[in-house]
Coordinates of C-alpha atoms in Angstrom, one line a residue:
Chain A
M1 CA 0.0 0.0 0.0
T2 CA 1.2 3.5 -0.7
N3 CA 1.2 6.3 1.7
I4 CA -1.0 8.4 -0.5
S5 CA -4.6 7.5 0.4
R6 CA -7.0 6.6 -2.4
R7 CA -9.2 9.4 -1.1
D8 CA -6.5 11.9 -2.0
L9 CA -6.0 10.4 -5.4
L10 CA -9.7 10.5 -6.1
K11 CA -9.9 14.1 -5.1
S12 CA -7.1 15.0 -7.5
S13 CA -8.6 13.0 -10.3
A14 CA -12.0 14.6 -9.7
V15 CA -10.4 18.0 -9.9
T16 CA -8.8 17.0 -13.2
A17 CA -12.1 15.8 -14.5
A18 CA -13.7 19.0 -13.5
G19 CA -11.1 21.0 -15.3
A20 CA -11.6 19.0 -18.5
T21 CA -14.2 20.2 -20.9
A22 CA -15.0 16.8 -22.4
G23 CA -18.4 15.4 -21.5
L24 CA -18.5 12.0 -20.0
T25 CA -15.0 11.5 -18.8
G26 CA -15.4 11.2 -15.1
I27 CA -14.3 8.0 -13.4
A28 CA -15.5 8.7 -10.0
S29 CA -16.3 5.5 -8.2
A30 CA -19.1 6.9 -6.0
S31 CA -22.0 9.1 -6.5
N32 CA -21.3 12.4 -4.9
H33 CA -24.3 14.4 -5.9
G34 CA -27.8 14.7 -4.5
K35 CA -28.6 14.7 -0.8
H36 CA -26.1 12.1 0.3
N37 CA -22.8 13.6 0.9
H38 CA -20.8 10.4 1.5
S39 CA -17.2 9.5 1.0
K40 CA -16.0 8.6 -2.5
S41 CA -13.5 6.2 -1.0
K42 CA -14.7 2.6 -0.9
R43 CA -11.9 0.6 0.6
V44 CA -12.9 -2.6 2.5
V45 CA -10.2 -4.6 4.2
I46 CA -11.2 -8.1 5.3
V47 CA -9.2 -9.9 8.0
G48 CA -9.5 -13.7 7.6
G49 CA -10.2 -15.7 4.5
G50 CA -12.4 -18.4 6.0
I51 CA -16.1 -18.9 5.2
G52 CA -17.2 -15.5 6.5
G53 CA -14.3 -13.5 5.0
A54 CA -14.1 -15.1 1.6
T55 CA -17.9 -14.9 1.2
A56 CA -17.9 -11.2 2.2
A57 CA -15.2 -10.5 -0.3
Q58 CA -17.1 -12.2 -3.1
Y59 CA -20.4 -10.5 -2.4
L60 CA -19.0 -7.0 -1.9
K61 CA -17.5 -7.3 -5.4
K62 CA -20.7 -8.7 -6.7
M63 CA -22.8 -6.0 -5.3
D64 CA -20.5 -3.1 -6.3
S65 CA -17.5 -3.9 -8.4
D66 CA -16.1 -0.4 -7.6
I67 CA -15.4 -1.4 -4.0
D68 CA -11.7 -1.8 -3.4
V69 CA -11.7 -5.2 -1.6
T70 CA -8.6 -6.5 0.2
L71 CA -8.7 -9.9 1.8
I72 CA -5.9 -10.7 4.2
E73 CA -5.4 -14.4 5.1
A74 CA -2.6 -16.3 6.8
N75 CA -2.6 -19.4 4.7
K76 CA -2.6 -20.0 0.9
N77 CA -5.0 -22.9 1.2
Y78 CA -8.1 -23.3 3.3
H79 CA -9.6 -26.6 4.5
T80 CA -13.3 -26.5 5.3
C81 CA -14.2 -27.8 8.7
F82 CA -17.5 -29.0 7.3
M83 CA -17.1 -32.4 5.7
S84 CA -13.8 -32.9 7.4
N85 CA -15.5 -35.6 9.5
E86 CA -16.0 -37.6 6.3
V87 CA -12.2 -37.3 5.8
I88 CA -11.6 -38.5 9.3
G89 CA -14.1 -41.4 8.7
G90 CA -12.0 -42.4 5.7
V91 CA -14.8 -41.8 3.1
R92 CA -13.7 -38.5 1.6
P93 CA -10.3 -37.5 0.2
M94 CA -8.4 -34.7 2.0
D95 CA -7.9 -32.7 -1.2
S96 CA -11.7 -32.4 -1.7
I97 CA -12.0 -30.1 1.3
E98 CA -9.0 -28.0 0.2
F99 CA -9.6 -24.6 -1.5
N100 CA -7.6 -21.6 -2.6
Y101 CA -8.1 -17.9 -3.4
D102 CA -7.2 -18.0 -7.1
K103 CA -10.8 -17.3 -8.2
L104 CA -11.2 -14.5 -5.8
A105 CA -8.1 -12.8 -7.2
E106 CA -9.4 -13.3 -10.7
K107 CA -12.5 -11.4 -9.7
G108 CA -10.5 -8.3 -8.7
I109 CA -10.2 -9.0 -5.0
K110 CA -6.8 -8.1 -3.7
V111 CA -5.7 -11.3 -1.9
V112 CA -2.8 -10.7 0.5
F113 CA -1.2 -13.6 2.4
G114 CA -0.1 -12.4 5.8
S115 CA -0.9 -12.3 9.5
V116 CA -2.7 -9.3 10.9
I117 CA -1.2 -8.3 14.1
N118 CA -3.0 -5.0 14.7
I119 CA -6.1 -3.1 13.7
D120 CA -6.2 0.6 14.6
P121 CA -9.8 1.6 14.9
D122 CA -9.0 5.3 15.1
K123 CA -6.7 5.6 12.2
Q124 CA -8.7 2.9 10.4
R125 CA -5.9 0.7 9.3
V126 CA -4.8 -2.9 9.4
I127 CA -1.2 -3.8 10.0
T128 CA 0.4 -7.2 9.2
K129 CA 3.3 -9.0 10.8
D130 CA 5.6 -7.9 7.9
N131 CA 4.6 -4.2 8.5
K132 CA 2.3 -3.7 5.6
V133 CA -0.4 -1.1 6.3
F134 CA -3.9 -1.3 4.8
S135 CA -6.1 1.7 5.3
Y136 CA -9.9 1.0 5.3
D137 CA -13.2 2.8 5.2
R138 CA -14.7 -0.4 6.5
A139 CA -13.0 -3.5 8.0
I140 CA -14.6 -6.9 8.2
V141 CA -13.0 -9.2 10.9
S142 CA -13.8 -12.9 10.4
P143 CA -11.2 -14.6 12.6
G144 CA -13.1 -17.8 13.5
I145 CA -12.3 -19.4 16.7
D146 CA -9.4 -19.9 19.1
F147 CA -9.1 -22.5 21.9
K148 CA -8.9 -22.2 25.7
Y149 CA -6.3 -25.0 25.9
D150 CA -5.6 -24.3 29.5
E151 CA -9.1 -25.2 30.7
I152 CA -8.0 -28.8 30.4
E153 CA -4.9 -29.3 32.5
G154 CA -2.0 -30.8 30.6
Y155 CA -3.4 -29.8 27.2
S156 CA -1.8 -27.1 25.0
K157 CA -1.3 -25.9 21.5
E158 CA 1.9 -27.9 21.3
V159 CA 0.3 -31.1 22.5
S160 CA -2.5 -30.6 19.9
E161 CA 0.2 -30.3 17.2
T162 CA 2.3 -33.3 18.3
S163 CA 0.1 -36.0 19.7
I164 CA -3.5 -35.2 20.7
P165 CA -5.3 -33.2 17.9
H166 CA -8.4 -31.1 18.3
A167 CA -9.1 -31.3 14.6
W168 CA -11.5 -28.5 15.0
K169 CA -9.7 -26.4 12.5
A170 CA -9.3 -28.5 9.4
G171 CA -6.0 -29.2 7.5
P172 CA -3.0 -30.8 9.3
Q173 CA -5.1 -31.4 12.4
T174 CA -7.6 -33.5 10.3
A175 CA -4.7 -35.4 8.7
M176 CA -3.2 -36.2 12.1
L177 CA -6.4 -37.6 13.5
L178 CA -7.1 -39.6 10.3
K179 CA -3.6 -41.1 10.5
Q180 CA -4.0 -42.0 14.2
L181 CA -7.3 -43.7 13.6
Q182 CA -6.1 -45.7 10.6
E183 CA -3.0 -46.8 12.5
M184 CA -5.0 -47.8 15.6
K185 CA -5.2 -51.5 16.2
D186 CA -8.6 -53.2 16.2
G187 CA -10.0 -53.4 19.7
G188 CA -8.8 -49.9 20.5
T189 CA -10.7 -47.0 22.1
F190 CA -11.2 -43.6 20.5
V191 CA -12.1 -40.9 23.1
I192 CA -13.6 -37.6 22.1
V193 CA -13.7 -34.8 24.6
T194 CA -16.4 -32.3 23.5
P195 CA -16.5 -28.6 24.5
P196 CA -19.1 -26.7 26.4
N197 CA -21.5 -24.2 24.6
P198 CA -21.1 -22.1 22.6
F199 CA -18.7 -23.6 20.1
R200 CA -18.2 -24.0 16.4
C201 CA -20.4 -26.5 14.7
P202 CA -22.7 -27.8 17.5
P203 CA -23.6 -31.2 15.9
G204 CA -20.0 -31.7 14.7
P205 CA -18.5 -33.8 17.6
Y206 CA -21.4 -36.2 17.4
E207 CA -21.2 -36.5 13.6
R208 CA -17.5 -37.2 14.1
A209 CA -18.3 -40.0 16.7
S210 CA -20.8 -41.4 14.2
L211 CA -18.5 -41.5 11.2
V212 CA -15.6 -43.0 13.2
A213 CA -18.1 -45.6 14.5
A214 CA -19.0 -46.3 10.9
Y215 CA -15.3 -46.8 10.1
F216 CA -14.8 -49.1 13.1
K217 CA -17.9 -51.1 12.2
K218 CA -16.6 -51.8 8.8
H219 CA -12.8 -52.0 9.4
K220 CA -12.1 -52.5 13.2
P221 CA -15.3 -54.1 14.6
N222 CA -13.9 -54.6 18.1
S223 CA -13.1 -50.9 18.6
K224 CA -15.1 -48.4 20.6
V225 CA -15.9 -44.7 20.6
V226 CA -16.3 -42.9 23.9
I227 CA -17.7 -39.4 24.0
L228 CA -17.0 -37.4 27.2
D229 CA -19.4 -34.4 27.3
P230 CA -19.8 -31.5 29.7
K231 CA -23.3 -31.0 28.4
E232 CA -26.5 -32.9 29.2
K233 CA -27.9 -32.5 25.7
F234 CA -26.6 -31.5 22.3
S235 CA -27.6 -30.5 18.8
K236 CA -29.8 -33.0 17.0
F237 CA -29.7 -35.1 20.2
G238 CA -32.8 -37.3 19.4
L239 CA -31.7 -37.8 15.8
F240 CA -28.2 -39.0 16.9
M241 CA -29.5 -41.2 19.6
D242 CA -32.0 -42.8 17.3
G243 CA -29.3 -43.2 14.6
W244 CA -26.8 -44.6 17.0
K245 CA -29.3 -47.3 18.1
R246 CA -30.0 -48.3 14.5
H247 CA -26.4 -48.3 13.3
Y248 CA -24.1 -48.9 16.2
G249 CA -26.1 -50.8 18.8
Y250 CA -26.4 -47.8 21.1
G251 CA -27.9 -48.7 24.5
T252 CA -26.9 -52.4 24.3
D253 CA -23.7 -53.9 25.8
K254 CA -22.5 -54.4 22.2
S255 CA -22.7 -50.6 21.4
I256 CA -19.8 -49.1 19.5
I257 CA -20.6 -45.7 20.9
T258 CA -20.7 -44.7 24.6
W259 CA -21.9 -41.2 25.5
I260 CA -21.2 -39.9 28.9
G261 CA -23.0 -36.6 29.5
K262 CA -22.7 -34.0 32.3
E263 CA -24.8 -35.8 34.9
A264 CA -23.0 -39.0 34.3
G265 CA -19.7 -37.3 34.9
G266 CA -18.6 -36.4 31.3
T267 CA -16.8 -33.2 32.2
V268 CA -13.1 -33.5 31.7
S269 CA -10.6 -31.5 33.7
K270 CA -7.2 -33.1 32.9
V271 CA -5.2 -35.1 30.5
D272 CA -2.0 -37.2 30.9
V273 CA -0.4 -36.7 27.5
A274 CA 2.0 -39.6 27.7
T275 CA -0.6 -42.3 28.3
K276 CA -3.5 -40.4 26.5
T277 CA -5.6 -40.7 29.7
V278 CA -8.2 -38.1 30.5
T279 CA -9.7 -37.5 33.9
A280 CA -13.4 -36.8 33.9
E281 CA -15.8 -36.5 36.9
A282 CA -16.8 -40.2 36.1
G283 CA -13.2 -41.3 36.4
E284 CA -10.1 -42.0 34.2
F285 CA -10.4 -42.9 30.5
K286 CA -7.4 -44.3 28.7
A287 CA -7.6 -43.7 24.9
D288 CA -5.7 -45.3 22.0
V289 CA -6.6 -42.3 20.0
L290 CA -7.6 -39.2 21.8
N291 CA -9.4 -36.1 20.4
I292 CA -9.8 -33.1 22.6
I293 CA -12.0 -30.3 21.3
P294 CA -11.3 -27.6 23.8
P295 CA -13.6 -24.8 25.0
Q296 CA -13.6 -21.9 22.5
K297 CA -13.5 -18.2 22.1
A298 CA -13.2 -15.7 19.2
G299 CA -10.0 -15.7 17.2
P300 CA -6.9 -13.8 18.5
I301 CA -7.3 -10.6 16.5
A302 CA -10.7 -10.0 18.1
F303 CA -8.9 -9.9 21.5
E304 CA -6.0 -7.9 20.1
T305 CA -8.3 -5.3 18.7
D306 CA -10.6 -5.4 21.8
L307 CA -13.7 -6.4 19.9
V308 CA -14.8 -8.6 22.7
G309 CA -15.0 -6.3 25.8
D310 CA -15.5 -8.6 28.8
L311 CA -16.8 -11.5 26.7
D312 CA -15.3 -14.3 24.7
W313 CA -17.1 -13.3 21.5
C314 CA -17.8 -10.1 19.6
S315 CA -21.0 -8.2 20.2
V316 CA -22.3 -6.8 16.9
D317 CA -25.3 -4.8 15.5
H318 CA -27.5 -7.5 14.1
K319 CA -28.4 -5.7 10.9
T320 CA -24.9 -4.6 9.8
F321 CA -22.6 -6.8 12.0
E322 CA -20.8 -3.6 12.9
S323 CA -19.0 -4.0 16.2
T324 CA -20.8 -2.4 19.2
I325 CA -17.3 -1.4 20.5
H326 CA -15.5 -0.1 17.4
K327 CA -17.2 1.9 14.6
N328 CA -16.5 0.8 11.0
I329 CA -15.3 -2.6 12.0
H330 CA -17.7 -5.5 11.3
V331 CA -17.4 -8.9 12.8
I332 CA -19.0 -12.0 11.2
G333 CA -18.9 -15.8 11.5
D334 CA -18.1 -17.9 14.5
A335 CA -16.4 -14.9 16.4
S336 CA -19.6 -12.8 16.4
I337 CA -22.5 -13.0 18.8
A338 CA -25.4 -13.6 16.4
S339 CA -27.5 -15.8 18.6
P340 CA -30.1 -17.4 17.8
M341 CA -27.9 -18.3 14.8
P342 CA -25.5 -21.1 15.6
K343 CA -21.8 -21.0 14.9
S344 CA -21.9 -22.8 11.6
G345 CA -20.4 -22.5 8.2
Y346 CA -23.8 -21.7 6.7
S347 CA -24.4 -19.0 9.3
A348 CA -21.0 -17.4 8.5
N349 CA -21.8 -17.5 4.8
S350 CA -25.3 -16.0 5.3
Q351 CA -24.0 -13.3 7.8
A352 CA -21.2 -12.3 5.3
K353 CA -23.8 -11.5 2.6
V354 CA -25.9 -9.4 5.0
C355 CA -22.7 -7.6 6.2
A356 CA -21.6 -7.1 2.6
A357 CA -25.0 -5.6 1.7
A358 CA -24.9 -3.3 4.7
I359 CA -21.4 -2.0 3.8
A360 CA -22.1 -1.7 0.1
S361 CA -25.4 0.2 0.9
S362 CA -23.6 2.5 3.4
L363 CA -20.7 3.2 1.1
N364 CA -23.1 4.1 -1.7
G365 CA -25.5 6.1 0.4
V366 CA -28.4 3.9 -0.4
P367 CA -30.8 2.3 2.1
M368 CA -30.2 -1.2 3.4
P369 CA -33.2 -3.4 3.1
D370 CA -34.3 -5.7 5.9
P371 CA -31.9 -8.6 6.0
S372 CA -32.7 -12.3 5.9
W373 CA -30.6 -15.3 6.8
V374 CA -30.8 -19.0 6.4
N375 CA -28.9 -21.8 8.2
T376 CA -29.0 -25.4 7.3
C377 CA -26.6 -27.9 9.0
Y378 CA -26.4 -31.4 7.7
S379 CA -24.9 -34.3 9.6
I380 CA -24.2 -37.8 8.4
I381 CA -25.0 -40.4 11.0
A382 CA -23.9 -43.3 8.8
P383 CA -23.6 -43.8 5.0
K384 CA -27.0 -43.2 3.4
D385 CA -28.3 -41.6 6.7
G386 CA -28.2 -37.9 6.5
V387 CA -30.1 -35.5 8.8
S388 CA -30.3 -31.7 9.1
V389 CA -31.5 -28.8 11.2
A390 CA -32.7 -25.7 9.3
M391 CA -33.9 -22.3 10.1
V392 CA -34.9 -19.0 8.4
Y393 CA -34.0 -15.9 10.3
A394 CA -35.4 -12.3 10.1
Y395 CA -34.6 -9.0 11.7
K396 CA -37.0 -7.6 14.2
D397 CA -36.6 -4.9 16.9
G398 CA -32.9 -4.7 16.5
K399 CA -32.4 -8.5 16.8
I400 CA -32.0 -11.6 14.6
I401 CA -35.0 -13.8 15.3
K402 CA -36.1 -17.2 14.1
V403 CA -39.0 -16.9 11.7
K404 CA -41.9 -18.6 13.6
G405 CA -43.1 -21.8 12.0
S406 CA -40.0 -22.2 9.9
G407 CA -37.1 -24.5 10.3
G408 CA -36.6 -27.5 12.6
L409 CA -35.2 -31.0 12.4
T410 CA -35.4 -33.9 10.1
G411 CA -38.4 -36.0 10.8
P412 CA -38.7 -39.6 12.0
Y413 CA -36.6 -42.2 10.1
N414 CA -37.4 -42.9 6.5
A415 CA -34.8 -44.7 4.5
E416 CA -35.5 -42.9 1.2
D417 CA -35.5 -39.4 2.8
R418 CA -32.3 -40.1 4.7
K419 CA -30.6 -41.2 1.6
R420 CA -31.7 -38.0 -0.1
E421 CA -30.5 -35.9 2.8
E422 CA -27.0 -37.3 2.5
L423 CA -27.0 -36.3 -1.2
Y424 CA -28.4 -32.9 -0.2
A425 CA -25.5 -32.6 2.3
H426 CA -23.0 -33.3 -0.5
S427 CA -24.9 -30.9 -2.8
W428 CA -24.7 -28.3 -0.1
F429 CA -21.0 -28.8 0.3
N430 CA -20.4 -28.5 -3.5
N431 CA -22.6 -25.4 -3.8
I432 CA -21.5 -23.5 -0.7
T433 CA -17.9 -24.0 -1.5
A434 CA -18.5 -22.8 -5.1
D435 CA -20.3 -19.7 -3.6
I436 CA -17.3 -19.0 -1.3
F437 CA -14.2 -20.0 -3.3
G438 CA -15.6 -20.4 -6.9
Chain B
M1 CA -23.1 -7.5 -12.4
K2 CA -26.8 -7.7 -12.2
Q3 CA -27.0 -5.6 -9.0
T4 CA -24.8 -2.9 -10.2
K5 CA -26.3 -0.4 -12.6
L6 CA -24.4 2.3 -14.3
I7 CA -26.5 5.3 -14.8
L8 CA -25.6 8.0 -17.3
I9 CA -26.5 11.3 -16.0
G10 CA -28.2 13.4 -18.6
S11 CA -26.7 16.7 -19.8
A12 CA -29.3 18.7 -17.8
L13 CA -28.0 17.1 -14.6
L14 CA -24.5 17.6 -15.7
A15 CA -24.9 21.3 -15.6
S16 CA -25.8 21.2 -11.9
S17 CA -23.3 18.5 -11.0
T18 CA -20.1 20.0 -9.8
F19 CA -17.7 17.5 -11.3
I20 CA -19.2 14.1 -11.4
N21 CA -20.3 13.4 -14.9
L22 CA -20.7 9.6 -14.7
A23 CA -22.3 8.5 -11.5
H24 CA -22.4 5.0 -10.3
A25 CA -25.4 3.7 -8.3
T26 CA -25.6 0.4 -6.5
V27 CA -28.9 -1.1 -6.0
I28 CA -29.2 -3.6 -3.2
D29 CA -32.8 -4.7 -2.9
R30 CA -34.7 -7.0 -0.7
A31 CA -35.0 -9.6 -3.5
T32 CA -31.2 -9.8 -3.7
I33 CA -30.9 -10.1 0.0
L34 CA -33.4 -13.0 0.1
A35 CA -32.0 -14.7 -2.9
N36 CA -28.4 -14.6 -1.6
T37 CA -29.4 -17.0 1.2
C38 CA -30.4 -19.7 -1.3
A39 CA -27.0 -20.0 -2.8
G40 CA -25.6 -22.2 -0.1
C41 CA -27.7 -25.1 -1.1
H42 CA -28.8 -24.3 -4.7
G43 CA -25.5 -22.8 -5.9
P44 CA -24.2 -19.4 -6.9
N45 CA -26.7 -17.6 -9.1
G46 CA -29.2 -20.5 -8.7
I47 CA -27.1 -23.0 -10.6
S48 CA -26.4 -26.2 -8.6
N49 CA -23.3 -28.3 -8.8
G50 CA -25.2 -31.4 -7.7
P51 CA -25.4 -34.3 -7.0
L52 CA -29.0 -33.8 -6.0
T53 CA -30.1 -30.3 -5.1
P54 CA -31.7 -28.8 -8.3
S55 CA -30.8 -25.6 -10.0
I56 CA -33.4 -22.9 -9.7
A57 CA -32.2 -20.3 -12.1
G58 CA -34.4 -19.6 -15.0
L59 CA -37.4 -21.6 -13.8
P60 CA -40.8 -20.2 -14.6
K61 CA -41.9 -17.7 -12.0
N62 CA -45.2 -19.4 -11.2
Y63 CA -43.5 -22.7 -10.9
I64 CA -41.1 -21.4 -8.3
S65 CA -43.8 -19.7 -6.2
E66 CA -46.2 -22.7 -6.5
S67 CA -43.3 -25.0 -5.3
M68 CA -42.6 -22.7 -2.3
Y69 CA -46.3 -22.8 -1.3
D70 CA -46.6 -26.5 -1.9
F71 CA -43.5 -27.3 0.1
A72 CA -44.8 -25.1 3.0
T73 CA -48.2 -26.9 3.1
G74 CA -46.7 -30.3 2.6
K75 CA -48.7 -30.8 -0.7
R76 CA -45.4 -31.5 -2.3
P77 CA -43.3 -33.9 -0.2
S78 CA -39.9 -32.8 0.8
T79 CA -37.2 -33.2 3.4
V80 CA -35.6 -29.8 3.8
M81 CA -37.7 -27.3 1.8
Q82 CA -40.8 -27.9 3.9
R83 CA -38.9 -26.3 6.7
I84 CA -37.3 -23.5 4.7
A85 CA -40.4 -22.5 2.7
K86 CA -42.4 -21.7 5.8
G87 CA -40.0 -18.9 6.6
Y88 CA -41.3 -16.4 3.9
T89 CA -44.1 -14.0 3.4
D90 CA -46.1 -13.8 0.2
A91 CA -44.1 -10.7 -0.7
D92 CA -40.9 -12.6 -0.1
I93 CA -42.0 -15.5 -2.3
K94 CA -43.0 -13.2 -5.0
A95 CA -39.6 -11.4 -4.9
L96 CA -37.7 -14.7 -4.9
S97 CA -39.7 -16.2 -7.7
D98 CA -39.2 -13.1 -9.8
Y99 CA -35.5 -12.9 -9.0
F100 CA -34.7 -16.5 -9.9
S101 CA -36.9 -16.7 -12.9
K102 CA -34.9 -13.9 -14.5
L103 CA -31.5 -15.5 -13.9
P104 CA -30.0 -17.3 -16.9
K105 CA -29.9 -21.1 -17.0
K106 CA -26.5 -22.4 -17.6
A107 CA -25.5 -22.6 -21.2
T108 CA -24.9 -26.3 -20.9
E109 CA -27.5 -28.4 -19.1
P110 CA -26.5 -29.0 -15.5
K111 CA -26.2 -32.6 -14.2
K112 CA -29.5 -34.5 -14.1
T113 CA -30.8 -34.2 -10.6
N114 CA -33.1 -37.2 -10.5
N115 CA -36.1 -35.3 -9.2
H116 CA -38.6 -35.8 -11.9
H117 CA -41.1 -37.7 -9.7
G118 CA -42.6 -34.8 -7.8
H119 CA -40.5 -35.8 -4.7
N120 CA -38.2 -32.9 -4.2
H121 CA -35.9 -31.9 -1.4

């Protein structure tokens, strides 16, 4: 970035245009006549190229190609968390969940690979580790999640990278868990430690248990899955319980899956890394393969920029996703507090579009229509047994609300419908990733 | 881009405009906001990449609105759409039907979606 702001450049070019006698020569990028006296500068800097950030970049360009969109992301490739459980279950290749930013760059989005270390809300600029400075009129922060490793004694980032993966950010973590499960001997135990609410992808840990159980059933029939849970209920609870009974003998002494909820002592406080033994209220559990999904909070830059206040997540205006703490900074995706919307990929995608519309409207001085959101979360309980939870959201009295009568869960078991839902899940994956990275 | 409209300002306006001769106006309407939420399942611009969820771009307007009402009432069996279709007002359904009916179908026919028996998603 140069030190001369685009605003200054625009001013000088506008003066030049004014001096010219030719008719339609102006190249101003924003309307500056009429009653709205808004800025001509339309620079949006997006921090984080995950589901929220990449979607926002695409839709800002789509809504107004004159917006100068810069997307700053740490990694050249992105692995989606959604469908990574199919990779872990051995039924989907790793490269099918890997995406890059080539198409975004082709569409005129300035893709920058770097780590953002500071956002200055007063000077309205974003600074990366290698000291690049990006001035913005609006910033979108989509940092995803970070982990509270220290809430489980003995666990740490280092441990997660060397022996006990969380696999709750896809990529190398997914590959590590897959390898450990494939190398595990038959008769082994896979223990999943699940996080308390709120966390990314509420049905995700239970889908993971299901797909690993499906892998065991087929390849390692004497192996077990144990879920240690600090909650008494979870997303799609009834659907999973019913599915586990049908596919994995749940509730019998032959069950592949054991679920230990809060009341039964499922809350884990400690791990012995060397022996992969966790201490829960119910006692000690020794794993052959251990997966700890720690308690969560907003990604680091949200804390660095103080977008969180006293909370673990970022409070935002529900119509624009502008931070309630810092003006002109918007927060979307898992890091934002957008309840009743869950922290899901579809939510992040849907929020990014509303946020893009709010910013494009504002920068162009046109009114923002009432927003609308959708979330649909699919889970695969077993091959040919897909289920979902869906909801339509509206904006009312300053809040996101569930549209009454809409949404809900997949109904009672019906083989044909479940088969279709699995195919809809795969369609959803193909379409949402095309929407984000295509 | 569909949503971005370049408007040439007439010469009469030019006289009163200080120095902007070519103005750019961005229209973000409710139909666009609503339609954006469909892309996750039905694909960008209403064109699905399959294997099962159908494309909705370029379908007849009345067919889209009728489908939405029939999903909502259960007249047309479905798995997911019966839950989604109940989330919209008459005005929303009209806006969505109008929006998607005007989108171009893909030049080449998208993958067959195996949904020709009235049982849709």
